[in-house]
Coordinates of C-alpha atoms and ligand atoms in Angstrom, one line a residue:
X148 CA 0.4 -6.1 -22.0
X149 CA 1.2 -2.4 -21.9
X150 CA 4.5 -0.5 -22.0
X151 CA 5.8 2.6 -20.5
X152 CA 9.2 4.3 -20.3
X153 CA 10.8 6.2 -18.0
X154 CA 12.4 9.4 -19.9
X155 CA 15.8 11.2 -18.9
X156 CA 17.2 14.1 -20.8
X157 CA 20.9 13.9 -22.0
X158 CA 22.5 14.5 -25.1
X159 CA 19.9 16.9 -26.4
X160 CA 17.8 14.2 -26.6
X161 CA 14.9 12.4 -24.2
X162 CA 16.8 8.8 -23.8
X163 CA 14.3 6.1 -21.9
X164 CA 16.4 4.7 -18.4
X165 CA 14.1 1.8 -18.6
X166 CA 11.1 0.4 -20.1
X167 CA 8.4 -1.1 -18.1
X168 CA 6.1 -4.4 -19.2
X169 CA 3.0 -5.7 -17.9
X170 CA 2.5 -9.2 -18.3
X171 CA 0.1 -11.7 -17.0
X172 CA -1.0 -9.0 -13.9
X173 CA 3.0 -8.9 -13.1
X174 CA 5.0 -5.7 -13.7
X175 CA 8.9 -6.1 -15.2
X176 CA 11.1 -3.3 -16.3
X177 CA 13.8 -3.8 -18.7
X178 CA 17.2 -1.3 -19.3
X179 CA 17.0 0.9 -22.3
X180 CA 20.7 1.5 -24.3
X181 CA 21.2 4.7 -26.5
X182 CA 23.7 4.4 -29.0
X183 CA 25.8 7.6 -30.2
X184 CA 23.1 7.9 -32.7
X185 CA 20.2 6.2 -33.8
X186 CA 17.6 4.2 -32.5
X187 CA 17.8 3.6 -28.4
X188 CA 17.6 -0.3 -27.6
X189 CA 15.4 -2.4 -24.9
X190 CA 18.1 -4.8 -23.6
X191 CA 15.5 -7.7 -23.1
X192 CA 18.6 -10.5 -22.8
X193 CA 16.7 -11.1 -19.4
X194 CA 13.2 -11.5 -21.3
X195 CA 12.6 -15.2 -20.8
X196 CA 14.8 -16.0 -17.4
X197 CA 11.7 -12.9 -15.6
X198 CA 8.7 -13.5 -17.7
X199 CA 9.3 -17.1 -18.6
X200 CA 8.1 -15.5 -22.8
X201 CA 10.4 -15.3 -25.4
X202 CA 9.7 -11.8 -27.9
X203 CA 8.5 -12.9 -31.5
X204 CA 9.6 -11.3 -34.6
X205 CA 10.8 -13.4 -37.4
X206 CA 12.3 -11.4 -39.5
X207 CA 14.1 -9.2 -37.0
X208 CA 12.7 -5.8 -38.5
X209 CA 12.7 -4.5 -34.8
X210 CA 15.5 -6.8 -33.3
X211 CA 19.1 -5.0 -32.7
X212 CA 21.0 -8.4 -33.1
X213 CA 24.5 -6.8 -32.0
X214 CA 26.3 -3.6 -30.7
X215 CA 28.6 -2.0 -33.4
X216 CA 30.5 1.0 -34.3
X217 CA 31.2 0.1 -38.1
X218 CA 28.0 0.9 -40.4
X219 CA 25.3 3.4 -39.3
X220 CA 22.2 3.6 -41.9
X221 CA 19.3 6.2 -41.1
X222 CA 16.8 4.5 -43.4
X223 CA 14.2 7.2 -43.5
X224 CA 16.9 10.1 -44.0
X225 CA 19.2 7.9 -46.7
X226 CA 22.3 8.6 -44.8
X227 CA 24.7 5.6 -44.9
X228 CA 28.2 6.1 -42.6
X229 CA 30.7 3.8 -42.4
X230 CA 32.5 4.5 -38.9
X231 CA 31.4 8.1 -39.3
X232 CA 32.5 9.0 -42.7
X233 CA 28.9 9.4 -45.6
X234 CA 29.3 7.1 -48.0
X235 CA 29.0 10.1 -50.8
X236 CA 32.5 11.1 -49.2
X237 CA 34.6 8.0 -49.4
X238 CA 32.9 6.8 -52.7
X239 CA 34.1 10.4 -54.2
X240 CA 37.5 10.7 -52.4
X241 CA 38.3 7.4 -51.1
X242 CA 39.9 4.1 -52.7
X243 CA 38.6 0.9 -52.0
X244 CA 41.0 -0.8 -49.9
X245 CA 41.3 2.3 -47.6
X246 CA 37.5 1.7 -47.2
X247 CA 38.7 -1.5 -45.9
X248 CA 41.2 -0.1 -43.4
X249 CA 38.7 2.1 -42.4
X250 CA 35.7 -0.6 -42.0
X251 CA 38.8 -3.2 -40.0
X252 CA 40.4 -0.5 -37.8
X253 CA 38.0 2.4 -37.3
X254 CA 39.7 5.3 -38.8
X255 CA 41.0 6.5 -41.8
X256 CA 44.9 5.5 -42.4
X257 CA 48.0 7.6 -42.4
X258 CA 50.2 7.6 -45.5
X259 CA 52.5 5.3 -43.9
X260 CA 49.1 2.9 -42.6
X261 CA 47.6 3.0 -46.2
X262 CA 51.4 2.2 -47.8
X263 CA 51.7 -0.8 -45.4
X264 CA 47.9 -2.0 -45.7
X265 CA 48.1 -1.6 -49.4
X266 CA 51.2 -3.6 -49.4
X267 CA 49.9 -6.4 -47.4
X268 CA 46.8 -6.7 -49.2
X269 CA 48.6 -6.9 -52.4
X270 CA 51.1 -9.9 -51.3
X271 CA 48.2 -11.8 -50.6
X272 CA 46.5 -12.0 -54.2
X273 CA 48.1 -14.6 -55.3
X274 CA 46.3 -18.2 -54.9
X275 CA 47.6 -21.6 -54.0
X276 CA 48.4 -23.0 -57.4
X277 CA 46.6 -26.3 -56.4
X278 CA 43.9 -24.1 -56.3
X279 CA 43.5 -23.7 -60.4
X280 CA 42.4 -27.7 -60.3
X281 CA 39.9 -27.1 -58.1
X282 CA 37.5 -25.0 -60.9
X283 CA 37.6 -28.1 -62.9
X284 CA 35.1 -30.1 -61.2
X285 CA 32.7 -27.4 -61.8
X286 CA 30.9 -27.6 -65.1
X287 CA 31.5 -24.8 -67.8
X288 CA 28.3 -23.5 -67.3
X289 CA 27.8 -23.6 -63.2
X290 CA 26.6 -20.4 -62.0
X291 CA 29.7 -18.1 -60.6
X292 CA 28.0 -17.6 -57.2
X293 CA 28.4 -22.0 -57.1
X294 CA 31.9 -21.6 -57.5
X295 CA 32.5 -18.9 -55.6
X296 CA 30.3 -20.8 -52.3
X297 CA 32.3 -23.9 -53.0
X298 CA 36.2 -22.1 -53.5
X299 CA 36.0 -19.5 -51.2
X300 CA 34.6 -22.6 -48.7
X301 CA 37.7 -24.6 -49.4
X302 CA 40.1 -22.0 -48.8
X303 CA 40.5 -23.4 -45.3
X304 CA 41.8 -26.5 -46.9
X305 CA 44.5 -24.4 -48.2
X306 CA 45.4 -22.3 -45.6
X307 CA 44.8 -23.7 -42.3
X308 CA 47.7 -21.7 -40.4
X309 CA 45.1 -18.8 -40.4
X310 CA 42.1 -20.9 -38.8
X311 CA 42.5 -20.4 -35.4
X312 CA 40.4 -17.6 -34.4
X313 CA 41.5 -17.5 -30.7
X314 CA 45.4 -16.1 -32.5
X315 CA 45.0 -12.7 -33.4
X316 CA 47.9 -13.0 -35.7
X317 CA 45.9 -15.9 -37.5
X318 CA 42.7 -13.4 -37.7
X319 CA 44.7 -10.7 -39.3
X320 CA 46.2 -12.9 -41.7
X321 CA 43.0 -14.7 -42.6
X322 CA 41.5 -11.5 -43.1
X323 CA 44.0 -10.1 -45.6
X324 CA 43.6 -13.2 -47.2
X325 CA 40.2 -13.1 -47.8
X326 CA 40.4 -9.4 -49.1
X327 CA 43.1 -9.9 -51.5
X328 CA 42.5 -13.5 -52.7
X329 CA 38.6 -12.6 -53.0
X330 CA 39.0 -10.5 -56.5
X331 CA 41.5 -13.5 -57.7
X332 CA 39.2 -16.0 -57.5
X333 CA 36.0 -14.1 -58.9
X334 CA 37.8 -13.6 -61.8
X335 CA 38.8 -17.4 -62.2
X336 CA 35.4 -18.1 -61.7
X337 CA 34.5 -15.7 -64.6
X338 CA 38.0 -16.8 -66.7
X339 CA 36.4 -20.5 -66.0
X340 CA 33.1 -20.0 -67.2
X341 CA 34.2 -18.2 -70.2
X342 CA 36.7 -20.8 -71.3
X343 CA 39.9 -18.5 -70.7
X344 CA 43.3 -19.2 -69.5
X345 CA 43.5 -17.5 -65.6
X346 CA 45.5 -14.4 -65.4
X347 CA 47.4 -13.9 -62.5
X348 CA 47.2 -10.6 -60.5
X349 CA 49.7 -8.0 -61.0
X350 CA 51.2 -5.9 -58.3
X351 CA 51.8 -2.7 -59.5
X352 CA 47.6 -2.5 -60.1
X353 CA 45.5 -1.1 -57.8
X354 CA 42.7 -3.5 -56.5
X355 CA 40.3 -2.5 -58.9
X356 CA 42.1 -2.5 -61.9
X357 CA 44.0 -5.4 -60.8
X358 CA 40.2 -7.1 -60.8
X359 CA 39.7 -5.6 -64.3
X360 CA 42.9 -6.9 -65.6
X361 CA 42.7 -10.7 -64.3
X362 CA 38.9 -10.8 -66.0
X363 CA 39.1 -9.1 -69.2
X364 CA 43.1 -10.0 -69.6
X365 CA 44.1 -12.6 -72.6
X366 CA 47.8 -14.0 -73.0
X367 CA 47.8 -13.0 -76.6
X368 CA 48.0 -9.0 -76.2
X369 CA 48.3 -6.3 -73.2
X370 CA 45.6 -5.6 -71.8
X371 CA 45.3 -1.3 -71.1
X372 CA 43.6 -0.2 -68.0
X373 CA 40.9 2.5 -68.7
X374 CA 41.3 4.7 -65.8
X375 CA 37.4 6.2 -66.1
X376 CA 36.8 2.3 -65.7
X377 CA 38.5 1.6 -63.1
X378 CA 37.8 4.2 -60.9
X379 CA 34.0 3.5 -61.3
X380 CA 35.0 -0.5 -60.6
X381 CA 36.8 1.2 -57.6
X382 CA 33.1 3.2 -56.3
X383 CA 31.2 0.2 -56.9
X384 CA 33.1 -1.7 -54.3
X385 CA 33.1 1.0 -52.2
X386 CA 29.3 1.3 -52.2
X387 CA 29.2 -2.7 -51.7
X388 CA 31.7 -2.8 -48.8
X389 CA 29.3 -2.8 -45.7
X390 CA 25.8 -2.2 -44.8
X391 CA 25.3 -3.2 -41.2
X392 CA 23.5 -5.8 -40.1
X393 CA 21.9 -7.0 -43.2
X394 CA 21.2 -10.9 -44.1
X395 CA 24.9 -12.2 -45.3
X396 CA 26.7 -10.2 -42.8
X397 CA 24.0 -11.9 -40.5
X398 CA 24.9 -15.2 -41.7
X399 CA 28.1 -14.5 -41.2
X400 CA 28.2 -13.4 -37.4
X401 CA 26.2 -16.5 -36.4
X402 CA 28.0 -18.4 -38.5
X403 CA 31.5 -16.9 -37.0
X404 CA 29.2 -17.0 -33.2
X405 CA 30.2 -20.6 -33.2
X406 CA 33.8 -20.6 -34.0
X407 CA 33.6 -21.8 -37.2
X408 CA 36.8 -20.6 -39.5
X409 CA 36.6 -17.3 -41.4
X410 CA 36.7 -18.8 -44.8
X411 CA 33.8 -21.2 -43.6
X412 CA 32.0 -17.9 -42.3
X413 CA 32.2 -15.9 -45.2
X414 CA 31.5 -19.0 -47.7
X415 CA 28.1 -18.6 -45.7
X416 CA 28.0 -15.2 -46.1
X417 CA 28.5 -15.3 -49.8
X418 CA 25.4 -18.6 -49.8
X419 CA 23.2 -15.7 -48.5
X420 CA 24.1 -12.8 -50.4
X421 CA 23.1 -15.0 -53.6
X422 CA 19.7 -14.4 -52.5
X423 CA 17.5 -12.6 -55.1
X424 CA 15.7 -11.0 -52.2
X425 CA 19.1 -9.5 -51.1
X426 CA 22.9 -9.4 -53.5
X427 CA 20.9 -11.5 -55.9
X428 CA 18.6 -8.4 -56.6
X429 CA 21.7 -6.8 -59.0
X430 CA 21.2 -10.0 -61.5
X431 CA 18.0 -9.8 -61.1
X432 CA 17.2 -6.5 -61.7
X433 CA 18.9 -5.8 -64.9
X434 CA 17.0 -9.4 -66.2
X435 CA 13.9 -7.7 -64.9
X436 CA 14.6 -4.7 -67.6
X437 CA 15.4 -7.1 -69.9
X438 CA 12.0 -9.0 -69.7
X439 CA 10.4 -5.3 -69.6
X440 CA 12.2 -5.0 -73.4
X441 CA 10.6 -1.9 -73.9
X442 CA 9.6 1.2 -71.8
X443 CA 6.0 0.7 -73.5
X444 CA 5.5 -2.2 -71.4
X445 CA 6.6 -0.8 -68.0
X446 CA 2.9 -0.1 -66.8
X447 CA 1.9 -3.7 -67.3
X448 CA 5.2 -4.6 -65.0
X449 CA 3.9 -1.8 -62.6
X450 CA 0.5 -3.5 -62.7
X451 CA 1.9 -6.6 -61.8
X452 CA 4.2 -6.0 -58.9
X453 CA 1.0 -4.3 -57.3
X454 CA -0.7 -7.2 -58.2
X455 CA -0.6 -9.8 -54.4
X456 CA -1.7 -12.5 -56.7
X457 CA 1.3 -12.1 -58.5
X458 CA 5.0 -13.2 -57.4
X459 CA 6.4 -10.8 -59.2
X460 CA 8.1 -7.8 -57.6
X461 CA 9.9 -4.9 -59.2
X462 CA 13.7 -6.2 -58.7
X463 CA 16.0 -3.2 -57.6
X464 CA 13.0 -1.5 -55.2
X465 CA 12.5 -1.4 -51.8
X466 CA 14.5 -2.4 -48.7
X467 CA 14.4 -3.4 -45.0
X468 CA 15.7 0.0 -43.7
X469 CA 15.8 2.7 -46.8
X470 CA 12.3 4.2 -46.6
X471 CA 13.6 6.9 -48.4
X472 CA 16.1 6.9 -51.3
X473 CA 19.6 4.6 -51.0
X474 CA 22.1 7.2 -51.0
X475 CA 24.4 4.0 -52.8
X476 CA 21.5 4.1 -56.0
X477 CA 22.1 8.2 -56.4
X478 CA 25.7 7.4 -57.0
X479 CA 25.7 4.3 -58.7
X480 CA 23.3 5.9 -61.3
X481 CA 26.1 8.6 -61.5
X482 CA 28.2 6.1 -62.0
X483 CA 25.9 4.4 -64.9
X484 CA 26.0 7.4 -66.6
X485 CA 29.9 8.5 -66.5
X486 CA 30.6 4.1 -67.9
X487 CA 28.2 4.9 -70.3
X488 CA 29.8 8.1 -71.6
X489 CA 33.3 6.9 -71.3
X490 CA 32.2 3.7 -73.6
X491 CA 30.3 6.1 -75.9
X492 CA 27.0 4.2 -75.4
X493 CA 24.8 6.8 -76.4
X494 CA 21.1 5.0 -76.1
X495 CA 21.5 2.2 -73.8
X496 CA 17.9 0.8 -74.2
X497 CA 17.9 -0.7 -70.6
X498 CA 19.0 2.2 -69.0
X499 CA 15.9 4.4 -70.7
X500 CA 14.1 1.5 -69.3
X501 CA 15.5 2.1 -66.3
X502 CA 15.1 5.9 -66.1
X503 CA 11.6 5.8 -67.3
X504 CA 10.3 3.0 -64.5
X505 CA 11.8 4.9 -61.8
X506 CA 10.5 8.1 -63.0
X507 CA 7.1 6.3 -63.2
X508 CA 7.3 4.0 -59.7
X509 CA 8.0 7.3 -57.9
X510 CA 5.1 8.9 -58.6
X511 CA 3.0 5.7 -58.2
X512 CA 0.9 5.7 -55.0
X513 CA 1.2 2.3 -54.8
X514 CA 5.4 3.0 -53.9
X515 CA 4.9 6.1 -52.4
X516 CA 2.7 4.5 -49.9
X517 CA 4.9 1.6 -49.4
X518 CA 8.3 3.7 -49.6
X519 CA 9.6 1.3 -52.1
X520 CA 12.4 3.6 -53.8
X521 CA 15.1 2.4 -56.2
X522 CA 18.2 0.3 -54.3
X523 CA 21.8 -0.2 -54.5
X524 CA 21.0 -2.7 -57.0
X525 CA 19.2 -0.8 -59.2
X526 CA 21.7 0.6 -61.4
X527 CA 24.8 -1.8 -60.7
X528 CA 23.3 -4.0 -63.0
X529 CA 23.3 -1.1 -66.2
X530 CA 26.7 -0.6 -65.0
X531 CA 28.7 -3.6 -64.7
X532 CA 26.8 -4.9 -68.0
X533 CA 28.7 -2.1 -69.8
X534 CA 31.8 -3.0 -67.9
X535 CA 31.5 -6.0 -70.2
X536 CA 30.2 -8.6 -67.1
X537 CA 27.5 -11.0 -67.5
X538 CA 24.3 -11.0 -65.6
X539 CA 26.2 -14.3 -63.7
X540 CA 28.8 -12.3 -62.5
X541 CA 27.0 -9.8 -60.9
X542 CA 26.5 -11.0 -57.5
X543 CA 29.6 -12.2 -57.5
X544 CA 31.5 -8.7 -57.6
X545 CA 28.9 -7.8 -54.7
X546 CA 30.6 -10.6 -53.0
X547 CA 34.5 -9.5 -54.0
X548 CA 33.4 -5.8 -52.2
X549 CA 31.0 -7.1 -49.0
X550 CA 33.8 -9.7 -48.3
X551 CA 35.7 -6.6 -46.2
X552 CA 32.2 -6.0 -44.7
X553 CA 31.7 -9.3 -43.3
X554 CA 35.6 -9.6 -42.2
X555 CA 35.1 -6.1 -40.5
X556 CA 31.4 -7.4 -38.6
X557 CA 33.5 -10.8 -38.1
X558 CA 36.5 -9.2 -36.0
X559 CA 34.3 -7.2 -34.6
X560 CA 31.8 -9.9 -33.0
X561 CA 34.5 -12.5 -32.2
X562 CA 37.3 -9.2 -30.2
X563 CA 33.4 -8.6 -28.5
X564 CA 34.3 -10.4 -24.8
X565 CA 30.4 -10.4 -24.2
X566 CA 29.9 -12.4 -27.4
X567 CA 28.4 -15.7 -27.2
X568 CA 27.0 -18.4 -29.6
X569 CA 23.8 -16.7 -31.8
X570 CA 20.8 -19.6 -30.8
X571 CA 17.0 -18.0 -31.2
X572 CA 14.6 -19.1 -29.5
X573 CA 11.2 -20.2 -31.7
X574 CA 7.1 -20.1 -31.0
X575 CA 6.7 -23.4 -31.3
X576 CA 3.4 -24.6 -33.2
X577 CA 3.5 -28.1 -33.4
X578 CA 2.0 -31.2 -32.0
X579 CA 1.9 -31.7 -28.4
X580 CA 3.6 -34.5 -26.7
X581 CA 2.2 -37.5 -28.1
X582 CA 2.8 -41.7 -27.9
X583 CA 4.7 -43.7 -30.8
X584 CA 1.7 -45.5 -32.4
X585 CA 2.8 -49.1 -34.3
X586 CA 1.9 -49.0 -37.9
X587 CA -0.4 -51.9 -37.8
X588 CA -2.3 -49.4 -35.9
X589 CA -2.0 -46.3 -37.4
Ligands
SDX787 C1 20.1 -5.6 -50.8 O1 19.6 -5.3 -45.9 C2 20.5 -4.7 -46.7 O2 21.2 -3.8 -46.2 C3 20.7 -5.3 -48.0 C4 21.6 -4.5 -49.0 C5 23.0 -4.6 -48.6 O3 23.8 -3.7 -49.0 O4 23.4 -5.6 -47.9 O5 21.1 -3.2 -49.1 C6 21.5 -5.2 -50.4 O6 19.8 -6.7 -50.5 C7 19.2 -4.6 -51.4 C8 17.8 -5.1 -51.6 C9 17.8 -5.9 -52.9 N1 16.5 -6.6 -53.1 C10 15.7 -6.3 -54.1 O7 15.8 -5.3 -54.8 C11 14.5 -7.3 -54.3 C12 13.2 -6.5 -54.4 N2 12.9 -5.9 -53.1 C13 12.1 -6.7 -52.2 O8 12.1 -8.0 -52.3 C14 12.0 -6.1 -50.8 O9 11.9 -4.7 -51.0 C15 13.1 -6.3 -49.8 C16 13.4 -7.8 -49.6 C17 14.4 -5.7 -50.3 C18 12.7 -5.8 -48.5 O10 11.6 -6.5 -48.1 P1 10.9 -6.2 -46.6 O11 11.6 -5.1 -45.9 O12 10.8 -7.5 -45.9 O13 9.6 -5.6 -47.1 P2 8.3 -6.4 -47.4 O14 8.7 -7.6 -48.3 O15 7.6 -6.7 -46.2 O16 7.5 -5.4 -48.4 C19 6.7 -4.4 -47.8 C20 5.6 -4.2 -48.8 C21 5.0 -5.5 -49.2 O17 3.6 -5.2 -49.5 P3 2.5 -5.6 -48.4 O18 2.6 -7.1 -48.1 O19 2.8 -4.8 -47.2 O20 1.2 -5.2 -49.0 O21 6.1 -3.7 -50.0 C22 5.9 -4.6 -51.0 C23 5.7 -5.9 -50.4 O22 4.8 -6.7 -51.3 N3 7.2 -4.6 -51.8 C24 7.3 -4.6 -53.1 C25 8.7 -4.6 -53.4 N4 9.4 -4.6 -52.2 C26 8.4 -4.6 -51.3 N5 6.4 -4.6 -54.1 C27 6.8 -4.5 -55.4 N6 8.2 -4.5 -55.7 C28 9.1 -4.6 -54.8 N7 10.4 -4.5 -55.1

């Protein structure tokens, strides 16, 4: 089977017209898309209706699943863009929920379009009081990410006026919904495993610090905002809001590709993200340093996540599309430092742990080789530890920030008038057709 493609010049760049297969002595040709930037595409939605073969590749790492104008990642350069704008940029300037209103509409807002965004999202924190029952068939202990799959799952049970997905109306609403109820029901999760009364949001707080006051709240005395805190709460949603195409927003489009409602579709998305391969990583990570205990024992560590007879890999490294350094880690490591500093936690042994096996995997062939840099998840864990969160909770304020990501990737697919139910294809492996044989026989 060989390939060839025909080049045309436009755009300062050589874009292929079309790309030509040889298959079985027969010759096919295929369209090639370019984007506005980035990789061009082989549309091969005619693959298996020509050739009669379907293309192979489980794990989609050459497979453009979608077109979309939200989240553009150059993986070897370390750029992330959300609808245009570097991450660095909105993470510095930006606030979180104008992050949303740029990842839902496509630009950033006016005054007047933040105002009445802001204002939305913030009537919409509040939960259905019938809602508090529903933590106590969880046991103390469950893990936050099984509440939060199970709650956020049942929302539609609570608000099914927003389910139909053909009403735009009923989209918007279920989407500002999901936004501002998300950070309300994390922090009942956390309130619930920790044995505390809920505290109800407050509308004059901004989202973050709304998010710190309903977890680390009590009855008994007021709770004061720490504004270094809360804007580095604010960043670390930011950096958590979208990342195109990765395995929860995924989960979320096919999920969404069926017609299922968004509260069902992002209660998958939030299954996924508990991964440890993917929004798990955060959790696992800063247990990883833990296990490390001291920055003596980092070479046996190295040793063993080079090791392919052992499981074990360095939690917070590599990634699908960063070959290079994740422009999120360079600010969340800022980010470590400046919650550090505020909280006057001078020698935070996990984070010289930290510093001291990245400093060493960085020079180690072993990573060069296999580009495995430090990830978004690398230092969230050092800072949302000293933010005074549990290792439980951390994949869980992942979830509160990627929950605009998914609704943006949601609207997006189900406004798409091409789109159509998500159903691969397989190579199938198994037995060939074959008679029922009676047990006597068998
Ligand atoms: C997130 O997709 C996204 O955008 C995700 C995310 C988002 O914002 O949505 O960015 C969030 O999920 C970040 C990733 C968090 N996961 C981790 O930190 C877990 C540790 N990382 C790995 O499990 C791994 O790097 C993945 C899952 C992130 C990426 O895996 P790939 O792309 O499938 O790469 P691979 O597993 O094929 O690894 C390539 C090679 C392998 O060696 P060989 O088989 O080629 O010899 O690199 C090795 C791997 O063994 N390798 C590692 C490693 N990661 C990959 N070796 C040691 N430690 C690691 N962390």
């Amino acid at each position: 089977m060989t390939e060839s493609a025909t080049k045309l010049e436009f755009g300062g760049k050589t874009h292929a017209s079309t790309a030509k297969l040889e298959l079985d002595g027969k010759n096919y040709e295929f369209k090639v898309r370019s984007g506005s930037v980035g990789p061009d595409v082989i549309d091969i939605g005619s693959l298996y209706n020509t050739t009669g073969a379907f293309t192979y590749d489980p794990g989609f790492t050459s497979t453009a699943s979608c077109e979309s104008a939200i989240t553009f990642i150059d993986g070897d350069a370390g750029i992330l863009l959300h609808r245009g704008y570097p991450i660095d940029q909105l993470a510095e300037h930006g606030d979180f929920l104008e992050v949303c209103y740029l990842l839902l509409y496509g630009e950033l807002p006016t005054k007047a379009q933040k105002d009445d965004f802001d204002y939305r999202v913030t009537r919409h924190t509040m939960v259905h009081e019938q809602m508090s029952r529903f933590f106590t068939g969880f046991r103390r202990d469950a893990h936050p990410m099984a509440v939060m799959c199970g709650v956020v799952g049942a929302l539609s049970a609570f608000y099914h006026d927003s389910t139909d997905i053909s009403d735009p109306y009923q989209r918007m609403v279920a989407s500002m919904r999901l936004i501002a109820k998300m950070p309300t029901i994390a922090a009942m999760a956390y309130k619930y495993h920790i044995g505390q009364p809920f505290i109800y949001p407050k509308n004059e707080l901004n989202f973050a610090a709304n998010f710190l006051h309903m977890c680390f709240a009590v009855p008994c005395e007021e709770y004061k905002i720490n504004p270094v805190l809360a804007r580095a709460m604010e960043r670390i949603f930011i950096l958590h809001a979208d990342h195109e195409q990765n395995a929860s927003t995924s989960t979320v489009r096919l999920a969404g590709s069926s017609g299922a409602n968004p509260f069902a579709c992002i209660a998958a998305g939030i299954a996924c993200l508990w991964g440890p391969a993917h929004g798990g990583a955060n959790e696992a990570a800063l247990n990883m340093l833990g296990e490390i205990g001291h920055v003596d024992n980092i070479p046996e560590y190295i040793a063993r996540a080079k090791d392919k007879n052992d499981p074990f890999r360095l939690m917070g490294f590599g990634h699908r599309v960063y070959k290079n350094y994740d422009p999120r880690a360079k600010i969340m490591q800022k980010t470590a430092h400046e919650v550090l500093g505020e909280l006057g936690i001078k020698d935070d042994p996990l984070l010289d742990i930290a510093m001291e096996l990245e400093k060493i995997a960085l020079t180690d062939s072993y990573f060069i080789e296999k580009k495995l840099y430090p990830n978004v998840d690398f230092y969230s864990g050092i800072t949302l530890k000293a933010l005074g969160f549990p290792t439980t909770m951390f994949t869980v304020l992942f979830a509160v920030a990627r929950t605009v990501g998914w609704i943006a990737q949601w609207k997006e697919m189900i406004e798409d008038p091409h789109q159509k139910i998500g159903r691969p294809r397989q190579l199938y492996t198994g037995a060939p057709e074959r008679d029922y044989v009676p047990i006597a026989k068998r």
